[in-house]
Amino acid sequence: MDLNPFRLCSGLKALGYFMILIVFAIVALSYYAVVVLTWGPHVLDGGVSSLLSFTIIITFHILLVLLMWSYIKVVIQDPGSVPENWKLVSEQNIEEGNSVALSDYASIENPTPTLSTDQIERRQSQSRGYCSKCQNGKPPRCHHCSVCQRCVLKMDHHCIWVVNCVGARNYKFFLLFVMYTFLTTILDTLVLLPSFIKFFRQAKNHSLSPGNIAVIFLVFVLNLAFALSLLCFVIMHASLLSSNTTSVEVYEKKKTVQWKYDLGWKRNFEQVFGANKALWFLPLFSKKDLENIPALHGVEFSIRSDTEE
């Protein structure tokens, strides 16, 4: 009997839906602790206290809206699926009997005219991707996800927190979600720090109910823990973004002298966030970027002119 242990990974989807509930629960608790319990009551105090409270609450709401907007987008946005019966441009030309000049997006660059069709096909079969599970071709940078049971374009990883793969078409939304979550947890930690310091004094004097004290304590600890863990995650993905590398390509990149997809930090950034600066920090793409940057669709990718396949 052919037993595929990776099919058990599909059970992570059910756990992922539970993780979504955890995200919303943490957001709700943080909102209650920061806005309702700690800073909201001081908005009408007057003077510096009111100004500080108002500034914190407005900043908190802006970050929260951007966080939830990015989160919902990365959850619902398909990361990119391989078109049915997808083939390299070069393969189609071979089947039609035309002479071929492979594009930057094919698996082999600039074969010489002296190569026969059989030689070209043999070289392509060694380097081009094909997924035996999906029974379909695999564009460059595409990988099969054992959890989703399908190939994902420019797959970075499967994220249990969003019950979705992170790929070409939602990587920007994922990075924004991580960034805004990090900023929100930093803000929550800082604005709850005074209340946390006073925790034992508040508990002794009974100036707050035990339930409210517990909420402030729990939210502070959770936000501090997430802020510290996300710091490492932010640094890691900033490094990957700067070199136009995905998490699954790290090992492959180490084997090369010059990473072929590294186009320089500016173009690398635009390959994920687009060229429209006004939309860089919003989970949106402009129509012009979608038309002019093929990498955002996840099938075709520009490569360095000084590298060879």
C-alpha atoms as a printed R data frame, in Angstrom:
    type eleno elety resid chain resno       x      y       z
1   ATOM     1    CA   MET     A     1   0.000  0.000   0.000
2   ATOM     2    CA   ASP     A     2   1.345  3.425  -0.990
3   ATOM     3    CA   LEU     A     3   1.333  5.434   2.219
4   ATOM     4    CA   ASN     A     4   2.069  9.148   1.939
5   ATOM     5    CA   PRO     A     5   2.870 10.482   5.409
6   ATOM     6    CA   PHE     A     6   2.723 14.057   4.124
7   ATOM     7    CA   ARG     A     7  -1.033 13.734   3.725
8   ATOM     8    CA   LEU     A     8  -1.161 13.928   7.512
9   ATOM     9    CA   CYS     A     9   0.045 17.528   7.144
10  ATOM    10    CA   SER     A    10  -3.374 18.467   5.781
11  ATOM    11    CA   GLY     A    11  -4.614 18.112   9.362
12  ATOM    12    CA   LEU     A    12  -2.737 21.332  10.126
13  ATOM    13    CA   LYS     A    13  -5.501 23.198   8.293
14  ATOM    14    CA   ALA     A    14  -7.976 22.418  11.064
15  ATOM    15    CA   LEU     A    15  -5.464 23.671  13.631
16  ATOM    16    CA   GLY     A    16  -4.991 26.786  11.510
17  ATOM    17    CA   TYR     A    17  -8.635 27.813  11.864
18  ATOM    18    CA   PHE     A    18  -8.179 27.611  15.621
19  ATOM    19    CA   MET     A    19  -5.122 29.864  15.298
20  ATOM    20    CA   ILE     A    20  -7.257 32.481  13.539
21  ATOM    21    CA   LEU     A    21  -9.538 32.528  16.577
22  ATOM    22    CA   ILE     A    22  -6.483 32.986  18.793
23  ATOM    23    CA   VAL     A    23  -5.367 35.994  16.707
24  ATOM    24    CA   PHE     A    24  -8.770 37.658  17.047
25  ATOM    25    CA   ALA     A    25  -8.877 36.843  20.770
26  ATOM    26    CA   ILE     A    26  -5.459 38.434  21.375
27  ATOM    27    CA   VAL     A    27  -6.498 41.514  19.381
28  ATOM    28    CA   ALA     A    28  -9.717 41.811  21.398
29  ATOM    29    CA   LEU     A    29  -7.891 41.440  24.722
30  ATOM    30    CA   SER     A    30  -5.269 43.994  23.677
31  ATOM    31    CA   TYR     A    31  -7.967 46.453  22.657
32  ATOM    32    CA   TYR     A    32  -9.748 46.021  25.976
33  ATOM    33    CA   ALA     A    33  -6.560 46.425  28.002
34  ATOM    34    CA   VAL     A    34  -5.117 49.405  26.089
35  ATOM    35    CA   VAL     A    35  -8.216 51.396  25.112
36  ATOM    36    CA   VAL     A    36 -10.904 50.490  27.640
37  ATOM    37    CA   LEU     A    37  -8.922 49.881  30.832
38  ATOM    38    CA   THR     A    38  -5.692 51.858  30.595
39  ATOM    39    CA   TRP     A    39  -5.801 54.918  28.332
40  ATOM    40    CA   GLY     A    40  -9.424 55.474  27.320
41  ATOM    41    CA   PRO     A    41 -10.504 56.713  30.777
42  ATOM    42    CA   HIS     A    42  -7.834 59.473  30.656
43  ATOM    43    CA   VAL     A    43  -8.946 61.063  27.372
44  ATOM    44    CA   LEU     A    44 -11.190 63.549  29.198
45  ATOM    45    CA   ASP     A    45  -8.745 64.359  32.021
46  ATOM    46    CA   GLY     A    46  -7.514 67.468  30.256
47  ATOM    47    CA   GLY     A    47  -3.999 68.783  29.700
48  ATOM    48    CA   VAL     A    48  -1.027 66.617  28.804
49  ATOM    49    CA   SER     A    49  -2.745 63.461  30.050
50  ATOM    50    CA   SER     A    50  -5.591 63.860  27.555
51  ATOM    51    CA   LEU     A    51  -3.222 64.650  24.684
52  ATOM    52    CA   LEU     A    52  -1.043 61.615  25.439
53  ATOM    53    CA   SER     A    53  -4.058 59.328  25.806
54  ATOM    54    CA   PHE     A    54  -5.613 60.611  22.577
55  ATOM    55    CA   THR     A    55  -2.330 60.159  20.670
56  ATOM    56    CA   ILE     A    56  -1.856 56.608  21.945
57  ATOM    57    CA   ILE     A    57  -5.445 55.599  21.153
58  ATOM    58    CA   ILE     A    58  -5.325 57.076  17.623
59  ATOM    59    CA   THR     A    59  -1.969 55.404  16.893
60  ATOM    60    CA   PHE     A    60  -3.264 52.117  18.285
61  ATOM    61    CA   HIS     A    61  -6.369 52.240  16.060
62  ATOM    62    CA   ILE     A    62  -4.370 53.077  12.921
63  ATOM    63    CA   LEU     A    63  -1.985 50.172  13.498
64  ATOM    64    CA   LEU     A    64  -4.865 47.866  14.376
65  ATOM    65    CA   VAL     A    65  -6.741 48.679  11.157
66  ATOM    66    CA   LEU     A    66  -3.614 48.124   9.037
67  ATOM    67    CA   LEU     A    67  -2.822 44.916  10.930
68  ATOM    68    CA   MET     A    68  -6.303 43.416  10.489
69  ATOM    69    CA   TRP     A    69  -6.555 44.578   6.877
70  ATOM    70    CA   SER     A    70  -3.249 42.903   6.035
71  ATOM    71    CA   TYR     A    71  -4.183 39.786   8.012
72  ATOM    72    CA   ILE     A    72  -7.521 39.325   6.261
73  ATOM    73    CA   LYS     A    73  -5.860 39.849   2.881
74  ATOM    74    CA   VAL     A    74  -3.178 37.234   3.482
75  ATOM    75    CA   VAL     A    75  -5.813 34.769   4.743
76  ATOM    76    CA   ILE     A    76  -8.196 35.125   1.790
77  ATOM    77    CA   GLN     A    77  -5.754 35.876  -1.037
78  ATOM    78    CA   ASP     A    78  -4.671 32.861  -3.076
79  ATOM    79    CA   PRO     A    79  -0.854 32.742  -3.068
80  ATOM    80    CA   GLY     A    80  -0.840 31.642  -6.694
81  ATOM    81    CA   SER     A    81  -1.659 28.372  -8.434
82  ATOM    82    CA   VAL     A    82   0.012 26.930 -11.504
83  ATOM    83    CA   PRO     A    83  -2.136 27.321 -14.627
84  ATOM    84    CA   GLU     A    84  -3.461 24.003 -15.882
85  ATOM    85    CA   ASN     A    85  -1.136 22.313 -18.389
86  ATOM    86    CA   TRP     A    86   1.429 25.058 -17.848
87  ATOM    87    CA   LYS     A    87   4.533 24.801 -20.018
88  ATOM    88    CA   LEU     A    88   7.629 26.880 -20.525
89  ATOM    89    CA   VAL     A    89   7.554 29.198 -23.515
90  ATOM    90    CA   SER     A    90  10.480 27.263 -24.930
91  ATOM    91    CA   GLU     A    91   8.602 23.960 -24.724
92  ATOM    92    CA   GLN     A    92   5.685 25.373 -26.690
93  ATOM    93    CA   ASN     A    93   8.025 26.612 -29.390
94  ATOM    94    CA   ILE     A    94   9.696 23.204 -29.637
95  ATOM    95    CA   GLU     A    95   6.345 21.449 -30.023
96  ATOM    96    CA   GLU     A    96   5.408 23.880 -32.789
97  ATOM    97    CA   GLY     A    97   8.678 23.149 -34.610
98  ATOM    98    CA   ASN     A    98   9.960 26.719 -34.310
99  ATOM    99    CA   SER     A    99  13.540 27.716 -33.609
100 ATOM   100    CA   VAL     A   100  13.782 28.733 -29.983
101 ATOM   101    CA   ALA     A   101  15.300 31.632 -28.106
102 ATOM   102    CA   LEU     A   102  14.578 31.084 -24.463
103 ATOM   103    CA   SER     A   103  13.443 34.020 -22.368
104 ATOM   104    CA   ASP     A   104  14.755 34.998 -18.934
105 ATOM   105    CA   TYR     A   105  11.878 33.112 -17.456
106 ATOM   106    CA   ALA     A   106  12.665 29.733 -18.967
107 ATOM   107    CA   SER     A   107  14.815 27.239 -17.130
108 ATOM   108    CA   ILE     A   108  17.689 27.430 -19.651
109 ATOM   109    CA   GLU     A   109  19.052 30.640 -21.100
110 ATOM   110    CA   ASN     A   110  20.291 31.373 -24.613
111 ATOM   111    CA   PRO     A   111  20.931 27.898 -26.095
112 ATOM   112    CA   THR     A   112  23.215 28.162 -29.118
113 ATOM   113    CA   PRO     A   113  21.687 27.659 -32.592
114 ATOM   114    CA   THR     A   114  23.927 24.620 -33.134
115 ATOM   115    CA   LEU     A   115  21.973 22.592 -30.539
116 ATOM   116    CA   SER     A   116  19.505 20.144 -31.998
117 ATOM   117    CA   THR     A   117  15.914 19.956 -30.800
118 ATOM   118    CA   ASP     A   118  16.686 16.677 -29.002
119 ATOM   119    CA   GLN     A   119  19.607 18.277 -27.179
120 ATOM   120    CA   ILE     A   120  17.511 21.245 -26.133
121 ATOM   121    CA   GLU     A   121  14.731 18.968 -24.866
122 ATOM   122    CA   ARG     A   122  17.230 16.824 -22.957
123 ATOM   123    CA   ARG     A   123  18.808 19.847 -21.270
124 ATOM   124    CA   GLN     A   124  15.381 21.221 -20.408
125 ATOM   125    CA   SER     A   125  14.191 17.938 -18.905
126 ATOM   126    CA   GLN     A   126  17.128 18.063 -16.523
127 ATOM   127    CA   SER     A   127  16.415 21.565 -15.274
128 ATOM   128    CA   ARG     A   128  12.745 22.336 -15.747
129 ATOM   129    CA   GLY     A   129  10.271 21.586 -13.008
130 ATOM   130    CA   TYR     A   130   7.527 19.017 -13.083
131 ATOM   131    CA   CYS     A   131   5.346 17.991 -10.147
132 ATOM   132    CA   SER     A   132   4.490 14.298 -10.111
133 ATOM   133    CA   LYS     A   133   1.838 14.912  -7.447
134 ATOM   134    CA   CYS     A   134  -0.005 17.639  -9.360
135 ATOM   135    CA   GLN     A   135   0.814 16.106 -12.754
136 ATOM   136    CA   ASN     A   136   1.651 19.550 -14.041
137 ATOM   137    CA   GLY     A   137   4.617 21.721 -14.925
138 ATOM   138    CA   LYS     A   138   6.278 23.876 -12.266
139 ATOM   139    CA   PRO     A   139   7.243 27.453 -13.119
140 ATOM   140    CA   PRO     A   140  10.504 28.810 -11.690
141 ATOM   141    CA   ARG     A   141  10.493 29.187  -7.884
142 ATOM   142    CA   CYS     A   142   7.327 27.103  -7.582
143 ATOM   143    CA   HIS     A   143   7.089 24.397  -4.891
144 ATOM   144    CA   HIS     A   144   4.571 21.787  -3.815
145 ATOM   145    CA   CYS     A   145   2.936 22.354  -0.425
146 ATOM   146    CA   SER     A   146   2.231 19.166   1.519
147 ATOM   147    CA   VAL     A   147  -0.389 20.932   3.636
148 ATOM   148    CA   CYS     A   148  -2.356 22.516   0.792
149 ATOM   149    CA   GLN     A   149  -1.715 19.504  -1.463
150 ATOM   150    CA   ARG     A   150  -0.886 21.684  -4.466
151 ATOM   151    CA   CYS     A   151   1.935 23.633  -6.077
152 ATOM   152    CA   VAL     A   152   2.275 27.260  -4.987
153 ATOM   153    CA   LEU     A   153   3.870 29.979  -7.099
154 ATOM   154    CA   LYS     A   154   7.044 31.404  -5.537
155 ATOM   155    CA   MET     A   155   6.229 29.576  -2.329
156 ATOM   156    CA   ASP     A   156   7.830 30.963   0.808
157 ATOM   157    CA   HIS     A   157   6.235 28.753   3.460
158 ATOM   158    CA   HIS     A   158   2.910 27.494   4.756
159 ATOM   159    CA   CYS     A   159   1.805 29.675   7.644
160 ATOM   160    CA   ILE     A   160  -0.440 28.021  10.200
161 ATOM   161    CA   TRP     A   161  -1.443 31.432  11.595
162 ATOM   162    CA   VAL     A   162  -3.184 32.375   8.335
163 ATOM   163    CA   VAL     A   163  -4.318 28.883   7.232
164 ATOM   164    CA   ASN     A   164  -2.721 29.590   3.891
165 ATOM   165    CA   CYS     A   165   0.497 29.359   1.962
166 ATOM   166    CA   VAL     A   166   2.601 32.465   1.578
167 ATOM   167    CA   GLY     A   167   3.487 32.854  -2.068
168 ATOM   168    CA   ALA     A   168   3.899 35.294  -4.930
169 ATOM   169    CA   ARG     A   169   0.476 36.892  -4.721
170 ATOM   170    CA   ASN     A   170   0.157 37.372  -0.957
171 ATOM   171    CA   TYR     A   171   3.762 37.695   0.241
172 ATOM   172    CA   LYS     A   172   3.447 41.484   0.466
173 ATOM   173    CA   PHE     A   173   0.319 41.124   2.611
174 ATOM   174    CA   PHE     A   174   2.118 38.656   4.871
175 ATOM   175    CA   LEU     A   175   5.110 40.962   5.348
176 ATOM   176    CA   LEU     A   176   2.810 43.889   6.146
177 ATOM   177    CA   PHE     A   177   0.911 41.725   8.626
178 ATOM   178    CA   VAL     A   178   4.164 40.768  10.364
179 ATOM   179    CA   MET     A   179   5.410 44.362  10.387
180 ATOM   180    CA   TYR     A   180   2.174 45.876  11.728
181 ATOM   181    CA   THR     A   181   1.825 43.096  14.296
182 ATOM   182    CA   PHE     A   182   5.367 43.806  15.480
183 ATOM   183    CA   LEU     A   183   4.702 47.564  15.731
184 ATOM   184    CA   THR     A   184   1.392 46.990  17.515
185 ATOM   185    CA   THR     A   185   2.898 44.617  20.065
186 ATOM   186    CA   ILE     A   186   5.736 47.089  20.703
187 ATOM   187    CA   LEU     A   187   3.198 49.870  21.256
188 ATOM   188    CA   ASP     A   188   1.044 47.695  23.526
189 ATOM   189    CA   THR     A   189   4.064 46.659  25.570
190 ATOM   190    CA   LEU     A   190   5.225 50.250  26.071
191 ATOM   191    CA   VAL     A   191   1.830 51.732  26.952
192 ATOM   192    CA   LEU     A   192   0.995 48.878  29.337
193 ATOM   193    CA   LEU     A   193   4.397 48.935  31.028
194 ATOM   194    CA   PRO     A   194   3.397 51.492  33.705
195 ATOM   195    CA   SER     A   195   0.320 49.447  34.606
196 ATOM   196    CA   PHE     A   196   2.408 46.286  34.663
197 ATOM   197    CA   ILE     A   197   4.947 47.882  37.032
198 ATOM   198    CA   LYS     A   198   2.106 48.859  39.340
199 ATOM   199    CA   PHE     A   199   0.592 45.380  39.069
200 ATOM   200    CA   PHE     A   200   1.317 44.175  42.628
201 ATOM   201    CA   ARG     A   201   0.455 47.530  44.208
202 ATOM   202    CA   GLN     A   202  -2.847 47.614  42.321
203 ATOM   203    CA   ALA     A   203  -3.596 44.064  43.406
204 ATOM   204    CA   LYS     A   204  -2.827 44.852  47.072
205 ATOM   205    CA   ASN     A   205  -4.931 48.025  47.172
206 ATOM   206    CA   HIS     A   206  -7.772 46.454  45.164
207 ATOM   207    CA   SER     A   207  -7.970 49.602  43.014
208 ATOM   208    CA   LEU     A   208  -8.779 47.351  40.055
209 ATOM   209    CA   SER     A   209 -10.913 44.257  39.939
210 ATOM   210    CA   PRO     A   210  -9.002 40.953  39.893
211 ATOM   211    CA   GLY     A   211 -10.328 40.297  36.396
212 ATOM   212    CA   ASN     A   212  -9.001 43.593  35.011
213 ATOM   213    CA   ILE     A   213  -5.647 43.106  36.722
214 ATOM   214    CA   ALA     A   214  -5.390 39.662  35.162
215 ATOM   215    CA   VAL     A   215  -6.235 41.037  31.699
216 ATOM   216    CA   ILE     A   216  -3.551 43.753  31.887
217 ATOM   217    CA   PHE     A   217  -0.964 41.259  33.153
218 ATOM   218    CA   LEU     A   218  -1.832 38.683  30.462
219 ATOM   219    CA   VAL     A   219  -1.906 41.194  27.597
220 ATOM   220    CA   PHE     A   220   1.428 42.724  28.619
221 ATOM   221    CA   VAL     A   221   3.147 39.335  28.791
222 ATOM   222    CA   LEU     A   222   1.637 38.166  25.479
223 ATOM   223    CA   ASN     A   223   2.568 41.336  23.623
224 ATOM   224    CA   LEU     A   224   6.100 41.313  25.019
225 ATOM   225    CA   ALA     A   225   6.546 37.678  23.985
226 ATOM   226    CA   PHE     A   226   5.214 38.301  20.483
227 ATOM   227    CA   ALA     A   227   7.317 41.446  20.068
228 ATOM   228    CA   LEU     A   228  10.523 39.585  20.926
229 ATOM   229    CA   SER     A   229   9.726 36.611  18.697
230 ATOM   230    CA   LEU     A   230   8.586 38.790  15.803
231 ATOM   231    CA   LEU     A   231  11.779 40.823  15.965
232 ATOM   232    CA   CYS     A   232  13.738 37.796  14.756
233 ATOM   233    CA   PHE     A   233  11.097 37.104  12.113
234 ATOM   234    CA   VAL     A   234  11.183 40.700  10.842
235 ATOM   235    CA   ILE     A   235  14.985 40.650  10.581
236 ATOM   236    CA   MET     A   236  14.938 37.307   8.750
237 ATOM   237    CA   HIS     A   237  12.360 38.367   6.164
238 ATOM   238    CA   ALA     A   238  14.016 41.756   5.686
239 ATOM   239    CA   SER     A   239  17.195 39.884   4.774
240 ATOM   240    CA   LEU     A   240  15.306 37.572   2.401
241 ATOM   241    CA   LEU     A   241  13.509 40.516   0.805
242 ATOM   242    CA   SER     A   242  16.743 42.434   0.249
243 ATOM   243    CA   SER     A   243  18.204 39.529  -1.757
244 ATOM   244    CA   ASN     A   244  14.943 38.471  -3.461
245 ATOM   245    CA   THR     A   245  15.003 35.047  -1.817
246 ATOM   246    CA   THR     A   246  12.237 32.903  -0.352
247 ATOM   247    CA   SER     A   247  12.556 30.768   2.765
248 ATOM   248    CA   VAL     A   248  12.679 27.563   0.707
249 ATOM   249    CA   GLU     A   249  15.383 28.986  -1.578
250 ATOM   250    CA   VAL     A   250  17.899 29.752   1.177
251 ATOM   251    CA   TYR     A   251  19.739 26.442   0.767
252 ATOM   252    CA   GLU     A   252  19.741 26.738  -3.032
253 ATOM   253    CA   LYS     A   253  21.114 30.286  -2.808
254 ATOM   254    CA   LYS     A   254  24.025 29.116  -0.651
255 ATOM   255    CA   LYS     A   255  25.197 26.857  -3.481
256 ATOM   256    CA   THR     A   256  25.570 29.749  -5.926
257 ATOM   257    CA   VAL     A   257  28.173 32.483  -6.148
258 ATOM   258    CA   GLN     A   258  25.663 35.011  -7.434
259 ATOM   259    CA   TRP     A   259  21.931 34.536  -6.740
260 ATOM   260    CA   LYS     A   260  20.266 34.868 -10.127
261 ATOM   261    CA   TYR     A   261  17.121 36.582  -8.809
262 ATOM   262    CA   ASP     A   262  19.031 39.260  -6.878
263 ATOM   263    CA   LEU     A   263  18.406 42.399  -8.953
264 ATOM   264    CA   GLY     A   264  19.578 44.923  -6.375
265 ATOM   265    CA   TRP     A   265  17.743 45.973  -3.246
266 ATOM   266    CA   LYS     A   266  15.432 48.478  -4.972
267 ATOM   267    CA   ARG     A   267  14.204 46.152  -7.711
268 ATOM   268    CA   ASN     A   268  14.051 43.278  -5.221
269 ATOM   269    CA   PHE     A   269  11.732 45.383  -3.074
270 ATOM   270    CA   GLU     A   270   9.566 46.295  -6.073
271 ATOM   271    CA   GLN     A   271   9.280 42.620  -7.038
272 ATOM   272    CA   VAL     A   272   7.224 42.156  -3.853
273 ATOM   273    CA   PHE     A   273   5.757 45.571  -2.970
274 ATOM   274    CA   GLY     A   274   5.378 47.085  -6.433
275 ATOM   275    CA   ALA     A   275   6.773 50.357  -7.766
276 ATOM   276    CA   ASN     A   276   3.925 52.582  -6.552
277 ATOM   277    CA   LYS     A   277   5.334 54.170  -3.397
278 ATOM   278    CA   ALA     A   278   1.901 55.363  -2.254
279 ATOM   279    CA   LEU     A   279   0.784 51.735  -1.863
280 ATOM   280    CA   TRP     A   280   3.956 50.261  -0.384
281 ATOM   281    CA   PHE     A   281   2.545 50.116   3.144
282 ATOM   282    CA   LEU     A   282  -1.013 49.191   2.191
283 ATOM   283    CA   PRO     A   283  -2.151 45.647   1.297
284 ATOM   284    CA   LEU     A   284  -2.954 46.725  -2.253
285 ATOM   285    CA   PHE     A   285  -1.374 46.681  -5.713
286 ATOM   286    CA   SER     A   286  -1.860 49.258  -8.428
287 ATOM   287    CA   LYS     A   287  -3.149 48.133 -11.803
288 ATOM   288    CA   LYS     A   288   0.009 49.512 -13.409
289 ATOM   289    CA   ASP     A   289   2.265 47.416 -11.170
290 ATOM   290    CA   LEU     A   290   0.273 44.270 -11.894
291 ATOM   291    CA   GLU     A   291   0.664 44.943 -15.609
292 ATOM   292    CA   ASN     A   292   4.353 45.872 -15.565
293 ATOM   293    CA   ILE     A   293   5.867 43.582 -12.910
294 ATOM   294    CA   PRO     A   294   5.431 39.917 -13.945
295 ATOM   295    CA   ALA     A   295   6.925 38.689 -10.644
296 ATOM   296    CA   LEU     A   296   3.775 39.813  -8.811
297 ATOM   297    CA   HIS     A   297   1.873 37.094 -10.691
298 ATOM   298    CA   GLY     A   298   4.428 34.433  -9.777
299 ATOM   299    CA   VAL     A   299   5.013 32.769 -13.152
300 ATOM   300    CA   GLU     A   300   7.766 34.827 -14.760
301 ATOM   301    CA   PHE     A   301  10.818 36.298 -13.040
302 ATOM   302    CA   SER     A   302  13.606 38.548 -14.206
303 ATOM   303    CA   ILE     A   303  17.104 37.249 -13.579
304 ATOM   304    CA   ARG     A   304  20.555 38.810 -13.482
305 ATOM   305    CA   SER     A   305  22.331 39.122 -16.818
306 ATOM   306    CA   ASP     A   306  25.644 37.948 -15.298
307 ATOM   307    CA   THR     A   307  24.383 34.544 -14.135
308 ATOM   308    CA   GLU     A   308  23.935 31.284 -15.962
309 ATOM   309    CA   GLU     A   309  21.510 28.435 -15.342
